[in-house]
mmCIF file of C-alpha atoms in Angstrom:
data_model
loop_
_atom_site.group_PDB
_atom_site.id
_atom_site.type_symbol
_atom_site.label_atom_id
_atom_site.label_comp_id
_atom_site.label_asym_id
_atom_site.label_seq_id
_atom_site.Cartn_x
_atom_site.Cartn_y
_atom_site.Cartn_z
ATOM 1 C CA UNK A 1 169.775 -47.839 -69.254
ATOM 2 C CA UNK A 2 171.173 -49.497 -66.201
ATOM 3 C CA UNK A 3 168.694 -48.834 -63.270
ATOM 4 C CA UNK A 4 169.934 -48.043 -60.137
ATOM 5 C CA UNK A 5 168.518 -50.927 -57.781
ATOM 6 C CA UNK A 6 168.953 -48.740 -54.865
ATOM 7 C CA UNK A 7 166.298 -45.727 -55.297
ATOM 8 C CA UNK A 8 163.755 -45.078 -52.882
ATOM 9 C CA UNK A 9 159.948 -46.006 -53.840
ATOM 10 C CA UNK A 10 157.253 -44.158 -52.464
ATOM 11 C CA UNK A 11 154.417 -46.174 -53.325
ATOM 12 C CA UNK A 12 151.173 -43.559 -54.303
ATOM 13 C CA UNK A 13 148.874 -45.135 -52.290
ATOM 14 C CA UNK A 14 150.434 -43.894 -49.524
ATOM 15 C CA UNK A 15 149.132 -40.823 -50.966
ATOM 16 C CA UNK A 16 145.899 -40.579 -52.305
ATOM 17 C CA UNK A 17 144.846 -38.274 -55.243
ATOM 18 C CA UNK A 18 144.115 -34.984 -53.981
ATOM 19 C CA UNK A 19 147.634 -35.462 -51.525
ATOM 20 C CA UNK A 20 149.610 -36.525 -54.953
ATOM 21 C CA UNK A 21 148.153 -33.384 -57.127
ATOM 22 C CA UNK A 22 149.467 -31.089 -54.294
ATOM 23 C CA UNK A 23 152.881 -32.529 -53.724
ATOM 24 C CA UNK A 24 153.757 -32.797 -57.509
ATOM 25 C CA UNK A 25 152.356 -29.294 -58.048
ATOM 26 C CA UNK A 26 153.403 -27.288 -55.100
ATOM 27 C CA UNK A 27 156.380 -25.805 -56.944
ATOM 28 C CA UNK A 28 154.182 -24.522 -59.959
ATOM 29 C CA UNK A 29 154.139 -20.824 -59.860
ATOM 30 C CA UNK A 30 152.300 -18.316 -61.938
ATOM 31 C CA UNK A 31 153.425 -15.329 -64.073
ATOM 32 C CA UNK A 32 150.684 -14.174 -66.359
ATOM 33 C CA UNK A 33 148.270 -11.915 -65.269
ATOM 34 C CA UNK A 34 145.714 -13.508 -67.483
ATOM 35 C CA UNK A 35 146.369 -16.565 -65.061
ATOM 36 C CA UNK A 36 143.380 -15.681 -62.279
ATOM 37 C CA UNK A 37 142.840 -19.178 -60.518
ATOM 38 C CA UNK A 38 145.330 -21.766 -61.494
ATOM 39 C CA UNK A 39 145.300 -25.410 -59.526
ATOM 40 C CA UNK A 40 143.279 -25.716 -56.329
ATOM 41 C CA UNK A 41 139.264 -25.363 -56.961
ATOM 42 C CA UNK A 42 137.055 -27.019 -59.794
ATOM 43 C CA UNK A 43 138.334 -25.316 -62.538
ATOM 44 C CA UNK A 44 141.177 -22.768 -63.621
ATOM 45 C CA UNK A 45 140.078 -19.226 -64.731
ATOM 46 C CA UNK A 46 141.735 -17.094 -67.072
ATOM 47 C CA UNK A 47 141.014 -13.844 -68.507
ATOM 48 C CA UNK A 48 142.229 -12.557 -72.534
ATOM 49 C CA UNK A 49 140.013 -9.513 -72.545
ATOM 50 C CA UNK A 50 140.552 -8.483 -76.250
ATOM 51 C CA UNK A 51 142.535 -11.433 -77.129
ATOM 52 C CA UNK A 52 142.028 -14.668 -78.969
ATOM 53 C CA UNK A 53 142.326 -17.942 -76.994
ATOM 54 C CA UNK A 54 144.126 -20.568 -78.569
ATOM 55 C CA UNK A 55 143.694 -24.539 -76.863
ATOM 56 C CA UNK A 56 145.425 -27.276 -78.230
ATOM 57 C CA UNK A 57 145.459 -31.185 -76.860
ATOM 58 C CA UNK A 58 147.741 -33.953 -76.800
ATOM 59 C CA UNK A 59 147.756 -37.712 -75.212
ATOM 60 C CA UNK A 60 150.951 -39.570 -75.207
ATOM 61 C CA UNK A 61 150.893 -43.332 -74.714
ATOM 62 C CA UNK A 62 153.751 -45.161 -73.199
ATOM 63 C CA UNK A 63 155.006 -48.293 -76.108
ATOM 64 C CA UNK A 64 152.955 -46.368 -78.877
ATOM 65 C CA UNK A 65 154.364 -42.635 -78.126
ATOM 66 C CA UNK A 66 157.548 -43.212 -76.139
ATOM 67 C CA UNK A 67 159.523 -46.173 -74.797
ATOM 68 C CA UNK A 68 160.783 -46.054 -70.895
ATOM 69 C CA UNK A 69 163.716 -48.198 -71.889
ATOM 70 C CA UNK A 70 165.282 -45.244 -73.113
ATOM 71 C CA UNK A 71 163.182 -42.225 -72.331
ATOM 72 C CA UNK A 72 163.931 -40.394 -69.242
ATOM 73 C CA UNK A 73 161.220 -39.564 -67.429
ATOM 74 C CA UNK A 74 161.835 -36.235 -66.844
ATOM 75 C CA UNK A 75 162.950 -35.934 -70.518
ATOM 76 C CA UNK A 76 159.174 -37.531 -71.173
ATOM 77 C CA UNK A 77 157.925 -34.750 -69.208
ATOM 78 C CA UNK A 78 159.725 -32.267 -70.425
ATOM 79 C CA UNK A 79 159.030 -33.239 -74.629
ATOM 80 C CA UNK A 80 154.629 -34.039 -73.532
ATOM 81 C CA UNK A 81 154.770 -29.872 -72.898
ATOM 82 C CA UNK A 82 157.085 -29.088 -75.795
ATOM 83 C CA UNK A 83 154.613 -30.730 -78.257
ATOM 84 C CA UNK A 84 151.914 -29.042 -77.223
ATOM 85 C CA UNK A 85 153.232 -25.739 -77.068
ATOM 86 C CA UNK A 86 154.526 -26.590 -80.613
ATOM 87 C CA UNK A 87 150.877 -26.394 -82.055
ATOM 88 C CA UNK A 88 150.433 -23.043 -80.202
ATOM 89 C CA UNK A 89 153.194 -21.485 -81.529
ATOM 90 C CA UNK A 90 151.403 -22.892 -85.303
ATOM 91 C CA UNK A 91 148.845 -20.645 -84.757
ATOM 92 C CA UNK A 92 151.727 -17.597 -84.427
ATOM 93 C CA UNK A 93 150.369 -17.163 -80.841
ATOM 94 C CA UNK A 94 151.741 -16.858 -77.371
ATOM 95 C CA UNK A 95 151.727 -20.239 -74.782
ATOM 96 C CA UNK A 96 150.697 -19.221 -71.213
ATOM 97 C CA UNK A 97 148.789 -22.183 -69.782
ATOM 98 C CA UNK A 98 149.068 -25.785 -69.471
ATOM 99 C CA UNK A 99 146.992 -28.607 -68.129
ATOM 100 C CA UNK A 100 148.240 -32.100 -67.318
ATOM 101 C CA UNK A 101 146.809 -35.153 -66.936
ATOM 102 C CA UNK A 102 148.220 -38.353 -66.450
ATOM 103 C CA UNK A 103 147.388 -42.171 -65.700
ATOM 104 C CA UNK A 104 149.566 -44.059 -64.238
ATOM 105 C CA UNK A 105 149.807 -47.708 -62.773
ATOM 106 C CA UNK A 106 151.274 -49.192 -59.676
ATOM 107 C CA UNK A 107 154.060 -50.041 -60.921
ATOM 108 C CA UNK A 108 155.271 -46.153 -60.700
ATOM 109 C CA UNK A 109 156.672 -45.241 -57.132
ATOM 110 C CA UNK A 110 156.352 -41.507 -56.257
ATOM 111 C CA UNK A 111 160.043 -40.569 -56.900
ATOM 112 C CA UNK A 112 159.166 -41.858 -60.807
ATOM 113 C CA UNK A 113 156.089 -39.454 -60.943
ATOM 114 C CA UNK A 114 158.320 -36.456 -59.446
ATOM 115 C CA UNK A 115 161.069 -36.671 -62.424
ATOM 116 C CA UNK A 116 158.164 -37.174 -64.775
ATOM 117 C CA UNK A 117 156.598 -34.038 -63.328
ATOM 118 C CA UNK A 118 160.214 -32.316 -62.544
ATOM 119 C CA UNK A 119 160.368 -32.143 -66.629
ATOM 120 C CA UNK A 120 156.876 -30.911 -67.020
ATOM 121 C CA UNK A 121 158.328 -27.917 -64.519
ATOM 122 C CA UNK A 122 161.139 -27.457 -66.188
ATOM 123 C CA UNK A 123 159.288 -26.487 -69.473
ATOM 124 C CA UNK A 124 157.002 -24.466 -67.653
ATOM 125 C CA UNK A 125 159.787 -22.681 -66.533
ATOM 126 C CA UNK A 126 161.924 -22.354 -69.614
ATOM 127 C CA UNK A 127 158.752 -21.744 -72.232
ATOM 128 C CA UNK A 128 157.407 -19.691 -69.647
ATOM 129 C CA UNK A 129 153.864 -20.977 -69.372
ATOM 130 C CA UNK A 130 151.859 -21.559 -65.886
ATOM 131 C CA UNK A 131 150.324 -25.074 -65.147
ATOM 132 C CA UNK A 132 147.051 -24.245 -63.992
ATOM 133 C CA UNK A 133 145.408 -27.990 -63.932
ATOM 134 C CA UNK A 134 145.061 -31.341 -64.431
ATOM 135 C CA UNK A 135 143.952 -34.953 -63.263
ATOM 136 C CA UNK A 136 145.282 -38.086 -62.038
ATOM 137 C CA UNK A 137 144.331 -41.632 -62.364
ATOM 138 C CA UNK A 138 145.087 -45.371 -62.246
ATOM 139 C CA UNK A 139 146.377 -47.260 -65.461
ATOM 140 C CA UNK A 140 146.467 -51.126 -65.897
ATOM 141 C CA UNK A 141 148.069 -50.378 -69.626
ATOM 142 C CA UNK A 142 151.300 -48.123 -68.968
ATOM 143 C CA UNK A 143 151.307 -44.480 -68.356
ATOM 144 C CA UNK A 144 149.283 -42.023 -70.509
ATOM 145 C CA UNK A 145 150.134 -38.369 -70.227
ATOM 146 C CA UNK A 146 147.141 -35.780 -71.670
ATOM 147 C CA UNK A 147 148.714 -31.959 -72.238
ATOM 148 C CA UNK A 148 146.104 -29.316 -72.837
ATOM 149 C CA UNK A 149 147.573 -26.021 -74.085
ATOM 150 C CA UNK A 150 146.181 -22.670 -74.078
ATOM 151 C CA UNK A 151 147.464 -19.614 -75.647
ATOM 152 C CA UNK A 152 146.486 -16.026 -76.912
ATOM 153 C CA UNK A 153 147.080 -13.932 -80.357
ATOM 154 C CA UNK A 154 145.723 -10.608 -81.099
ATOM 155 C CA UNK A 155 142.667 -10.253 -82.894
ATOM 156 C CA UNK A 156 143.588 -10.718 -86.747
ATOM 157 C CA UNK A 157 147.004 -11.421 -86.171
ATOM 158 C CA UNK A 158 146.005 -15.689 -85.867
ATOM 159 C CA UNK A 159 147.559 -17.963 -88.593
ATOM 160 C CA UNK A 160 145.857 -21.168 -90.226
ATOM 161 C CA UNK A 161 146.251 -23.737 -92.424
ATOM 162 C CA UNK A 162 143.746 -22.392 -94.760
ATOM 163 C CA UNK A 163 144.972 -19.456 -95.786
ATOM 164 C CA UNK A 164 147.717 -20.069 -98.537
ATOM 165 C CA UNK A 165 147.734 -18.896 -102.433
ATOM 166 C CA UNK A 166 148.969 -19.893 -105.049
ATOM 167 C CA UNK A 167 152.153 -18.198 -105.793
ATOM 168 C CA UNK A 168 153.310 -18.400 -102.183
ATOM 169 C CA UNK A 169 156.677 -19.326 -100.745
ATOM 170 C CA UNK A 170 156.819 -22.494 -98.968
ATOM 171 C CA UNK A 171 159.357 -22.112 -95.777
ATOM 172 C CA UNK A 172 160.498 -24.190 -93.105
ATOM 173 C CA UNK A 173 162.265 -23.466 -89.639
ATOM 174 C CA UNK A 174 165.496 -25.154 -88.837
ATOM 175 C CA UNK A 175 166.343 -28.714 -90.135
ATOM 176 C CA UNK A 176 164.505 -32.022 -90.494
ATOM 177 C CA UNK A 177 164.825 -35.796 -90.207
ATOM 178 C CA UNK A 178 167.242 -35.753 -86.898
ATOM 179 C CA UNK A 179 164.425 -36.926 -84.467
ATOM 180 C CA UNK A 180 163.691 -39.901 -86.319
ATOM 181 C CA UNK A 181 167.231 -40.707 -86.775
ATOM 182 C CA UNK A 182 167.494 -40.292 -83.099
ATOM 183 C CA UNK A 183 165.034 -42.865 -82.565
ATOM 184 C CA UNK A 184 166.666 -45.372 -84.890
ATOM 185 C CA UNK A 185 169.712 -44.827 -83.104
ATOM 186 C CA UNK A 186 167.998 -45.659 -79.553
ATOM 187 C CA UNK A 187 166.053 -48.463 -80.907
ATOM 188 C CA UNK A 188 169.698 -49.922 -82.379
ATOM 189 C CA UNK A 189 170.924 -49.730 -78.868
ATOM 190 C CA UNK A 190 167.581 -51.282 -76.787
ATOM 191 C CA UNK A 191 168.035 -54.367 -79.388
ATOM 192 C CA UNK A 192 172.239 -54.413 -78.084
ATOM 193 C CA UNK A 193 171.582 -53.914 -74.839
ATOM 194 C CA UNK A 194 168.822 -56.705 -74.958
ATOM 195 C CA UNK A 195 171.654 -59.428 -76.115
ATOM 196 C CA UNK A 196 174.147 -57.711 -73.306
ATOM 197 C CA UNK A 197 172.818 -56.059 -70.531
ATOM 198 C CA UNK A 198 176.341 -54.630 -69.370
ATOM 199 C CA UNK A 199 176.837 -53.232 -72.318
ATOM 200 C CA UNK A 200 177.468 -49.485 -72.487
ATOM 201 C CA UNK A 201 176.927 -47.551 -75.417
ATOM 202 C CA UNK A 202 178.982 -44.960 -77.128
ATOM 203 C CA UNK A 203 176.498 -42.072 -78.362
ATOM 204 C CA UNK A 204 178.808 -38.953 -78.365
ATOM 205 C CA UNK A 205 178.397 -38.999 -82.211
ATOM 206 C CA UNK A 206 174.857 -39.326 -81.739
ATOM 207 C CA UNK A 207 174.656 -36.453 -79.014
ATOM 208 C CA UNK A 208 172.633 -34.232 -81.796
ATOM 209 C CA UNK A 209 169.887 -36.576 -83.257
ATOM 210 C CA UNK A 210 168.988 -38.086 -79.853
ATOM 211 C CA UNK A 211 168.361 -34.926 -78.323
ATOM 212 C CA UNK A 212 166.131 -33.666 -81.160
ATOM 213 C CA UNK A 213 164.004 -37.200 -79.812
ATOM 214 C CA UNK A 214 164.177 -37.122 -76.074
ATOM 215 C CA UNK A 215 164.269 -33.829 -75.619
ATOM 216 C CA UNK A 216 162.650 -31.431 -78.813
ATOM 217 C CA UNK A 217 162.327 -27.949 -78.140
ATOM 218 C CA UNK A 218 159.376 -26.149 -80.100
ATOM 219 C CA UNK A 219 159.565 -22.695 -82.031
ATOM 220 C CA UNK A 220 158.637 -19.977 -79.515
ATOM 221 C CA UNK A 221 161.142 -17.929 -81.471
ATOM 222 C CA UNK A 222 159.438 -17.918 -84.714
ATOM 223 C CA UNK A 223 156.652 -15.457 -84.153
ATOM 224 C CA UNK A 224 159.221 -12.802 -82.444
ATOM 225 C CA UNK A 225 161.563 -13.275 -85.397
ATOM 226 C CA UNK A 226 159.166 -13.620 -88.248
ATOM 227 C CA UNK A 227 157.264 -10.173 -87.136
ATOM 228 C CA UNK A 228 160.891 -8.328 -86.373
ATOM 229 C CA UNK A 229 161.421 -8.988 -90.362
ATOM 230 C CA UNK A 230 158.002 -7.887 -90.964
ATOM 231 C CA UNK A 231 156.327 -10.966 -92.521
ATOM 232 C CA UNK A 232 153.279 -12.420 -91.405
ATOM 233 C CA UNK A 233 152.690 -16.197 -92.981
ATOM 234 C CA UNK A 234 149.728 -16.534 -94.999
ATOM 235 C CA UNK A 235 149.729 -20.267 -93.364
ATOM 236 C CA UNK A 236 151.377 -22.828 -91.030
ATOM 237 C CA UNK A 237 151.387 -25.837 -88.922
ATOM 238 C CA UNK A 238 154.133 -27.311 -86.967
ATOM 239 C CA UNK A 239 156.330 -30.554 -88.425
ATOM 240 C CA UNK A 240 154.912 -33.309 -85.921
ATOM 241 C CA UNK A 241 154.366 -35.782 -88.229
ATOM 242 C CA UNK A 242 156.533 -35.517 -91.295
ATOM 243 C CA UNK A 243 157.223 -32.851 -93.595
ATOM 244 C CA UNK A 244 154.913 -34.398 -96.356
ATOM 245 C CA UNK A 245 152.225 -35.042 -94.026
ATOM 246 C CA UNK A 246 152.201 -31.062 -93.186
ATOM 247 C CA UNK A 247 152.301 -29.857 -96.579
ATOM 248 C CA UNK A 248 149.923 -32.090 -97.640
ATOM 249 C CA UNK A 249 147.644 -30.275 -94.713
ATOM 250 C CA UNK A 250 148.212 -27.212 -95.668
ATOM 251 C CA UNK A 251 147.476 -27.633 -99.441
ATOM 252 C CA UNK A 252 144.118 -29.081 -98.340
ATOM 253 C CA UNK A 253 142.821 -26.857 -96.213
ATOM 254 C CA UNK A 254 144.287 -24.127 -98.793
ATOM 255 C CA UNK A 255 143.087 -25.812 -101.885
ATOM 256 C CA UNK A 256 146.304 -25.142 -103.214
ATOM 257 C CA UNK A 257 148.798 -27.214 -105.163
ATOM 258 C CA UNK A 258 152.716 -27.114 -104.409
ATOM 259 C CA UNK A 259 156.202 -28.253 -105.800
ATOM 260 C CA UNK A 260 158.680 -29.120 -103.281
ATOM 261 C CA UNK A 261 162.054 -28.766 -104.037
ATOM 262 C CA UNK A 262 164.571 -31.846 -102.891
ATOM 263 C CA UNK A 263 167.794 -29.619 -103.126
ATOM 264 C CA UNK A 264 166.159 -27.200 -100.767
ATOM 265 C CA UNK A 265 165.163 -29.468 -97.612
ATOM 266 C CA UNK A 266 167.468 -28.281 -94.756
ATOM 267 C CA UNK A 267 169.300 -31.406 -93.334
ATOM 268 C CA UNK A 268 172.278 -31.032 -90.541
ATOM 269 C CA UNK A 269 175.343 -32.896 -91.069
ATOM 270 C CA UNK A 270 174.995 -35.438 -88.818
ATOM 271 C CA UNK A 271 171.480 -36.498 -90.079
ATOM 272 C CA UNK A 272 172.755 -36.738 -93.693
ATOM 273 C CA UNK A 273 176.147 -39.452 -91.939
ATOM 274 C CA UNK A 274 173.584 -41.247 -89.765
ATOM 275 C CA UNK A 275 171.350 -42.078 -92.821
ATOM 276 C CA UNK A 276 174.673 -43.161 -94.728
ATOM 277 C CA UNK A 277 175.254 -45.728 -91.764
ATOM 278 C CA UNK A 278 172.074 -46.716 -91.512
ATOM 279 C CA UNK A 279 171.331 -47.180 -95.069
ATOM 280 C CA UNK A 280 168.450 -45.234 -95.345
ATOM 281 C CA UNK A 281 167.372 -42.438 -97.944
ATOM 282 C CA UNK A 282 167.963 -38.275 -95.646
ATOM 283 C CA UNK A 283 164.888 -37.184 -97.873
ATOM 284 C CA UNK A 284 162.543 -40.128 -97.025
ATOM 285 C CA UNK A 285 163.430 -39.555 -93.525
ATOM 286 C CA UNK A 286 162.953 -35.678 -93.898
ATOM 287 C CA UNK A 287 159.651 -36.482 -95.512
ATOM 288 C CA UNK A 288 157.948 -38.859 -93.787
ATOM 289 C CA UNK A 289 160.098 -39.029 -90.030
ATOM 290 C CA UNK A 290 158.258 -36.535 -87.815
ATOM 291 C CA UNK A 291 158.596 -35.487 -84.335
ATOM 292 C CA UNK A 292 161.180 -32.065 -85.624
ATOM 293 C CA UNK A 293 158.671 -29.822 -84.287
ATOM 294 C CA UNK A 294 159.633 -27.214 -86.374
ATOM 295 C CA UNK A 295 157.324 -24.731 -88.136
ATOM 296 C CA UNK A 296 156.287 -25.030 -92.057
ATOM 297 C CA UNK A 297 154.809 -22.059 -93.186
ATOM 298 C CA UNK A 298 153.967 -19.846 -96.645
ATOM 299 C CA UNK A 299 154.417 -16.669 -97.734
ATOM 300 C CA UNK A 300 153.971 -13.791 -100.012
ATOM 301 C CA UNK A 301 156.347 -13.564 -103.000
ATOM 302 C CA UNK A 302 156.491 -9.742 -101.698
ATOM 303 C CA UNK A 303 158.438 -11.192 -98.488
ATOM 304 C CA UNK A 304 161.150 -12.890 -100.281
ATOM 305 C CA UNK A 305 163.738 -10.216 -99.634
ATOM 306 C CA UNK A 306 162.979 -10.228 -96.077
ATOM 307 C CA UNK A 307 163.778 -13.524 -95.290
ATOM 308 C CA UNK A 308 165.925 -14.717 -98.111
ATOM 309 C CA UNK A 309 169.044 -14.493 -95.977
ATOM 310 C CA UNK A 310 167.694 -15.751 -92.621
ATOM 311 C CA UNK A 311 170.068 -18.557 -91.208
ATOM 312 C CA UNK A 312 166.814 -20.046 -89.407
ATOM 313 C CA UNK A 313 164.107 -19.960 -92.422
ATOM 314 C CA UNK A 314 164.517 -22.240 -95.432
ATOM 315 C CA UNK A 315 162.501 -21.359 -98.859
ATOM 316 C CA UNK A 316 162.049 -24.943 -99.550
ATOM 317 C CA UNK A 317 159.026 -24.640 -102.557
ATOM 318 C CA UNK A 318 155.802 -22.599 -103.339
ATOM 319 C CA UNK A 319 152.380 -23.150 -103.729
ATOM 320 C CA UNK A 320 150.604 -23.560 -107.274
ATOM 321 C CA UNK A 321 147.135 -24.363 -108.242
ATOM 322 C CA UNK A 322 145.009 -26.609 -107.068
ATOM 323 C CA UNK A 323 144.971 -28.606 -110.194
ATOM 324 C CA UNK A 324 148.658 -28.861 -111.070
ATOM 325 C CA UNK A 325 149.114 -31.284 -107.793
ATOM 326 C CA UNK A 326 151.506 -31.799 -105.001
ATOM 327 C CA UNK A 327 154.695 -32.813 -106.015
ATOM 328 C CA UNK A 328 158.462 -33.671 -104.919
ATOM 329 C CA UNK A 329 160.680 -31.993 -107.486
ATOM 330 C CA UNK A 330 164.097 -34.172 -107.124
ATOM 331 C CA UNK A 331 167.506 -33.380 -107.811
ATOM 332 C CA UNK A 332 167.355 -34.756 -111.181
ATOM 333 C CA UNK A 333 164.486 -32.495 -111.750
ATOM 334 C CA UNK A 334 162.014 -35.323 -111.594
ATOM 335 C CA UNK A 335 158.251 -34.086 -110.506
ATOM 336 C CA UNK A 336 157.579 -37.128 -108.231
ATOM 337 C CA UNK A 337 153.824 -36.782 -106.565
ATOM 338 C CA UNK A 338 153.954 -36.448 -102.851
ATOM 339 C CA UNK A 339 152.103 -38.585 -100.361
ATOM 340 C CA UNK A 340 151.843 -38.861 -96.949
ATOM 341 C CA UNK A 341 153.841 -41.593 -95.205
ATOM 342 C CA UNK A 342 154.448 -40.180 -91.722
ATOM 343 C CA UNK A 343 153.141 -41.088 -88.426
ATOM 344 C CA UNK A 344 149.561 -42.394 -88.890
ATOM 345 C CA UNK A 345 147.377 -43.440 -85.661
ATOM 346 C CA UNK A 346 145.543 -47.043 -85.766
ATOM 347 C CA UNK A 347 147.932 -48.873 -87.781
#
């Protein structure tokens, strides 16, 4: 939280748009044969032959989606890529390319934008994707980042939200709620810092949940995991806006109901501890926190034995007829209608 006052600061105006793009993207390498032409022309050229193309895009806005008082620019660049890749993986597809566009104000020197792109470059290497284009422009309202992700999937292997059926089991990867609680810790420490700028927080006990907020990971591994198990999901979505919202997305699209069991929702012990510290109900956090970037999917009951002992997957409910509604079944066996209270734009 303490800024180095002696950093080199190169005004972006000394480069201009095209020199800036060339400077920021000079280290990006091409690793996919489907990338015919990347950065350097009016458009990228991709060749996917007999596969289906998946395209998704997200826009991140300063002071709406991120706070630079505690979000390092390198982490922000990394996260901007990951949140888009998560949507590709939710289609059971392989992510192969991205484009990155930014709008930046003159308060950001070249070195700051380099940090942002260093995070993008790191994500590109880790997730094996090509950066094939984008745009830069000026902003009067802070930093904006738009990433478009492109992927490919064999025809017939893609998974949608609208193909779940009554009787299917509801499954989620990993654990939930950590990103939201990491945000609560960061916001608390920000307020402490405002009062005493010399204070240095001890965040060691919160490492896991803070990392889930500042440097999340997309579940690239799940498609292969399920394929190795001989399981194809009947419907799938990523958990970006909260578990309750994502369940309702599947239910609405597939015209089914659902029973979600509170006792089955996977929570990391750190989340439970920090929820107690903040006097927040952990189930509420898992349902509505968002930004977990786990995958939520349904499978046929015939596949139950294939996944029941897998430590990376939790069966948390089952789908029902649409007229039976969508409910949370509490630990006391009370059925409560499930409503979406997670992230909403334009509130």
